[in-house]
Coordinates of C-alpha atoms in Angstrom, one line a residue:
M96 CA -29.2 212.8 -7.6
H97 CA -28.3 209.2 -7.0
Y98 CA -24.7 208.2 -7.4
V99 CA -24.2 204.5 -8.3
T100 CA -21.3 203.1 -6.4
E101 CA -18.8 200.4 -7.2
D102 CA -20.3 198.4 -4.3
E103 CA -23.7 198.4 -5.8
L104 CA -22.4 197.3 -9.2
R105 CA -20.3 194.5 -7.6
K106 CA -23.4 193.1 -5.8
A107 CA -25.5 193.2 -8.9
F108 CA -22.7 191.6 -11.0
A109 CA -22.2 188.8 -8.4
A110 CA -25.9 188.1 -8.4
A111 CA -26.3 188.1 -12.2
P112 CA -23.4 188.9 -14.6
F113 CA -24.2 191.5 -17.3
G114 CA -22.4 192.8 -20.4
R115 CA -24.1 196.1 -20.5
Y116 CA -25.2 198.6 -17.8
E117 CA -28.0 201.1 -18.4
L118 CA -27.5 204.0 -16.0
P119 CA -30.9 204.8 -14.3
E120 CA -32.3 208.2 -15.3
G121 CA -31.1 211.0 -13.0
S122 CA -28.2 208.9 -11.8
R123 CA -24.4 209.3 -12.1
L124 CA -21.5 206.9 -11.7
T125 CA -18.9 207.3 -9.0
P126 CA -15.3 207.1 -10.3
G127 CA -15.0 203.7 -8.7
A128 CA -18.2 202.4 -10.3
R129 CA -17.1 203.8 -13.7
Q130 CA -13.7 202.1 -13.4
F131 CA -15.4 198.8 -12.4
L132 CA -17.4 198.9 -15.6
I133 CA -14.3 199.7 -17.7
D134 CA -12.1 197.0 -16.0
F135 CA -14.7 194.4 -16.6
R136 CA -15.4 195.5 -20.2
I137 CA -19.0 196.2 -19.5
A138 CA -20.6 198.6 -21.9
F139 CA -22.5 201.5 -20.3
G140 CA -24.3 204.7 -21.1
P141 CA -26.3 205.5 -24.3
E142 CA -23.4 205.1 -26.7
A143 CA -20.3 204.5 -24.6
S144 CA -18.5 201.3 -24.1
P145 CA -15.1 200.6 -22.5
R146 CA -13.5 199.9 -25.9
A147 CA -14.8 203.3 -27.2
E148 CA -13.0 205.1 -24.4
A149 CA -9.6 203.5 -25.0
G150 CA -7.9 206.9 -25.0
S151 CA -9.5 208.2 -21.8
V152 CA -7.9 208.3 -18.3
G153 CA -8.4 205.0 -16.5
A154 CA -9.2 203.1 -19.7
P155 CA -8.3 199.4 -19.8
R156 CA -4.9 198.3 -20.9
G157 CA -3.8 194.9 -22.1
T158 CA -5.3 192.3 -24.3
E159 CA -8.2 192.8 -26.7
D160 CA -10.1 189.8 -25.2
G161 CA -10.4 189.8 -21.5
C162 CA -10.7 191.9 -18.4
E163 CA -8.1 194.3 -17.0
L164 CA -6.5 192.8 -14.0
G165 CA -5.7 196.1 -12.4
A166 CA -9.0 195.9 -10.6
L167 CA -8.0 192.5 -9.2
V168 CA -4.9 194.0 -7.7
H169 CA -7.0 196.8 -6.1
D170 CA -9.4 194.2 -4.7
A171 CA -6.6 192.1 -3.3
N172 CA -5.0 195.2 -1.7
L173 CA -8.3 195.9 0.1
L174 CA -8.9 192.3 1.1
G175 CA -5.3 191.9 2.2
A176 CA -5.6 194.9 4.6
G177 CA -8.7 193.3 6.0
L178 CA -7.0 189.9 6.5
R179 CA -4.1 191.6 8.3
L180 CA -6.5 193.3 10.7
L181 CA -8.2 190.0 11.3
A182 CA -4.8 188.4 11.9
R183 CA -4.0 191.0 14.6
R184 CA -7.3 190.4 16.3
S185 CA -6.9 186.6 16.2
L186 CA -3.6 186.6 18.0
G187 CA -3.9 184.6 21.2
V188 CA -7.3 183.3 20.2
D189 CA -6.5 181.2 17.1
N190 CA -2.9 181.6 16.2
S191 CA -3.0 179.4 13.2
V192 CA -5.6 181.6 11.6
A193 CA -3.6 184.7 12.6
R194 CA -0.4 183.4 10.9
E195 CA -2.2 182.4 7.7
A196 CA -4.2 185.6 7.5
E197 CA -1.1 187.7 8.1
S198 CA 1.0 185.9 5.5
L199 CA -1.6 186.0 2.8
G200 CA -2.9 189.4 3.8
R201 CA 0.6 191.0 3.7
R202 CA 1.3 189.7 0.2
W203 CA -2.0 190.8 -1.1
Q204 CA -1.9 194.2 0.6
V205 CA 1.5 195.2 -0.9
A206 CA 0.9 193.6 -4.4
G207 CA 1.5 196.0 -7.2
S208 CA 0.8 193.7 -10.2
P209 CA -1.3 190.6 -10.9
Q210 CA 1.8 188.5 -10.8
D211 CA 2.5 189.6 -7.2
L212 CA -0.7 187.8 -6.2
V213 CA 0.3 184.4 -7.5
L214 CA 2.7 182.5 -5.3
G215 CA 4.5 179.7 -7.1
G216 CA 3.3 180.3 -10.6
E217 CA -0.1 180.7 -12.3
G218 CA -0.9 177.0 -12.9
D219 CA -3.8 176.2 -15.1
A220 CA -7.0 178.2 -15.7
T221 CA -9.3 175.7 -14.1
A222 CA -11.7 177.5 -11.9
P223 CA -11.6 176.3 -8.3
E224 CA -14.7 175.5 -6.3
L225 CA -15.9 178.8 -5.0
P226 CA -16.4 179.3 -1.2
P227 CA -19.8 178.2 0.1
Q228 CA -22.0 180.4 2.4
A229 CA -20.1 181.9 5.3
P230 CA -20.3 179.9 8.6
A231 CA -22.4 181.3 11.3
P232 CA -21.0 181.0 14.9
P233 CA -23.5 180.4 17.7
F234 CA -24.6 183.5 19.6
D235 CA -23.0 182.4 22.9
A236 CA -21.0 184.2 25.5
G237 CA -18.4 181.4 25.2
V238 CA -17.7 182.3 21.6
H239 CA -15.0 184.9 21.2
P240 CA -16.1 187.9 19.1
V241 CA -13.2 187.3 16.7
Y242 CA -15.0 184.3 15.3
F243 CA -17.8 186.6 14.2
E244 CA -15.2 188.7 12.4
M245 CA -13.9 185.5 10.8
S246 CA -17.4 184.8 9.5
C247 CA -17.6 188.3 8.2
A248 CA -14.2 188.0 6.4
H249 CA -15.3 184.7 4.9
A250 CA -18.5 186.3 3.5
Q251 CA -16.5 189.2 2.1
L252 CA -13.9 186.9 0.5
G253 CA -16.7 184.8 -1.0
R254 CA -18.4 187.8 -2.5
F255 CA -15.2 188.9 -4.3
A256 CA -14.6 185.2 -5.3
H257 CA -17.9 184.9 -7.0
A258 CA -17.5 188.2 -8.9
W259 CA -14.1 187.3 -10.1
G260 CA -15.2 183.7 -10.9
R261 CA -17.7 185.2 -13.3
A262 CA -15.2 187.6 -14.7
Q263 CA -12.8 184.7 -15.4
E264 CA -15.3 183.2 -17.9
G265 CA -14.7 186.2 -20.2
A266 CA -11.0 186.6 -19.6
G267 CA -8.1 185.8 -22.0
P268 CA -6.0 182.7 -21.3
Q269 CA -3.3 184.3 -19.3
E270 CA -5.7 186.5 -17.3
A271 CA -7.8 183.4 -16.6
R272 CA -4.8 181.6 -15.2
V273 CA -4.0 184.5 -12.9
I274 CA -7.5 184.8 -11.6
A275 CA -7.8 181.0 -11.1
A276 CA -4.6 180.9 -9.1
W277 CA -5.7 183.9 -6.9
L278 CA -9.1 182.2 -6.4
R279 CA -7.5 179.0 -5.2
E280 CA -5.6 180.9 -2.5
L281 CA -8.7 182.8 -1.6
S282 CA -10.7 179.6 -1.3
G283 CA -8.0 178.1 0.9
M284 CA -8.2 181.0 3.3
C285 CA -12.0 180.7 3.4
E286 CA -11.7 177.0 4.2
T287 CA -9.3 177.9 7.1
L288 CA -11.8 180.5 8.4
R289 CA -14.7 178.0 8.1
A290 CA -12.9 175.3 10.0
S291 CA -12.0 177.7 12.8
V292 CA -15.5 179.1 13.2
E293 CA -17.1 175.6 13.2
R294 CA -14.5 174.4 15.7
A295 CA -15.3 177.3 18.0
G296 CA -19.0 176.4 17.7
R297 CA -18.4 172.8 18.7
E298 CA -16.4 173.8 21.8
V299 CA -19.2 175.9 23.5

């Protein structure tokens, strides 16, 4: 039996957003995949939809129109831990990246609510420009391995940014503002990583 994972669903949703998911025959959802569908208000199964399961464990809470931002907090916690690891590995190689990744990563890693992710207020709901393709450092002995890790972190951040950028389109007004503010910070981190990787490539 095949178990559909949250990672599979995120990749599919980032490539082409969908409002209903048909589970392949002989497959089951992992708990993370099921929660992803619920959080993003994606109908799934023969009769089930997230709204129909309002009384179940892990069912979405909050507004009638929009996505549940609990998943955003979990994603930020994960990304924050990754940024802090990158910060530790960047020390002594690119200290400006290390400081920024540690500052943002710590705040994201310990966030317990959507508001914890937004520094200095939510701002407007205008979607920021999403990160472009991750930079590719040259394969050269003079390029420190941490720059390849920065490229990987950029790609991971970009993947989450595109998924949440699409989710923002169906979010309620307040949720859309929180997502937009978070995406602006994420895009800023991506720009820092891109500049650092490209600079390293020019220096070899």
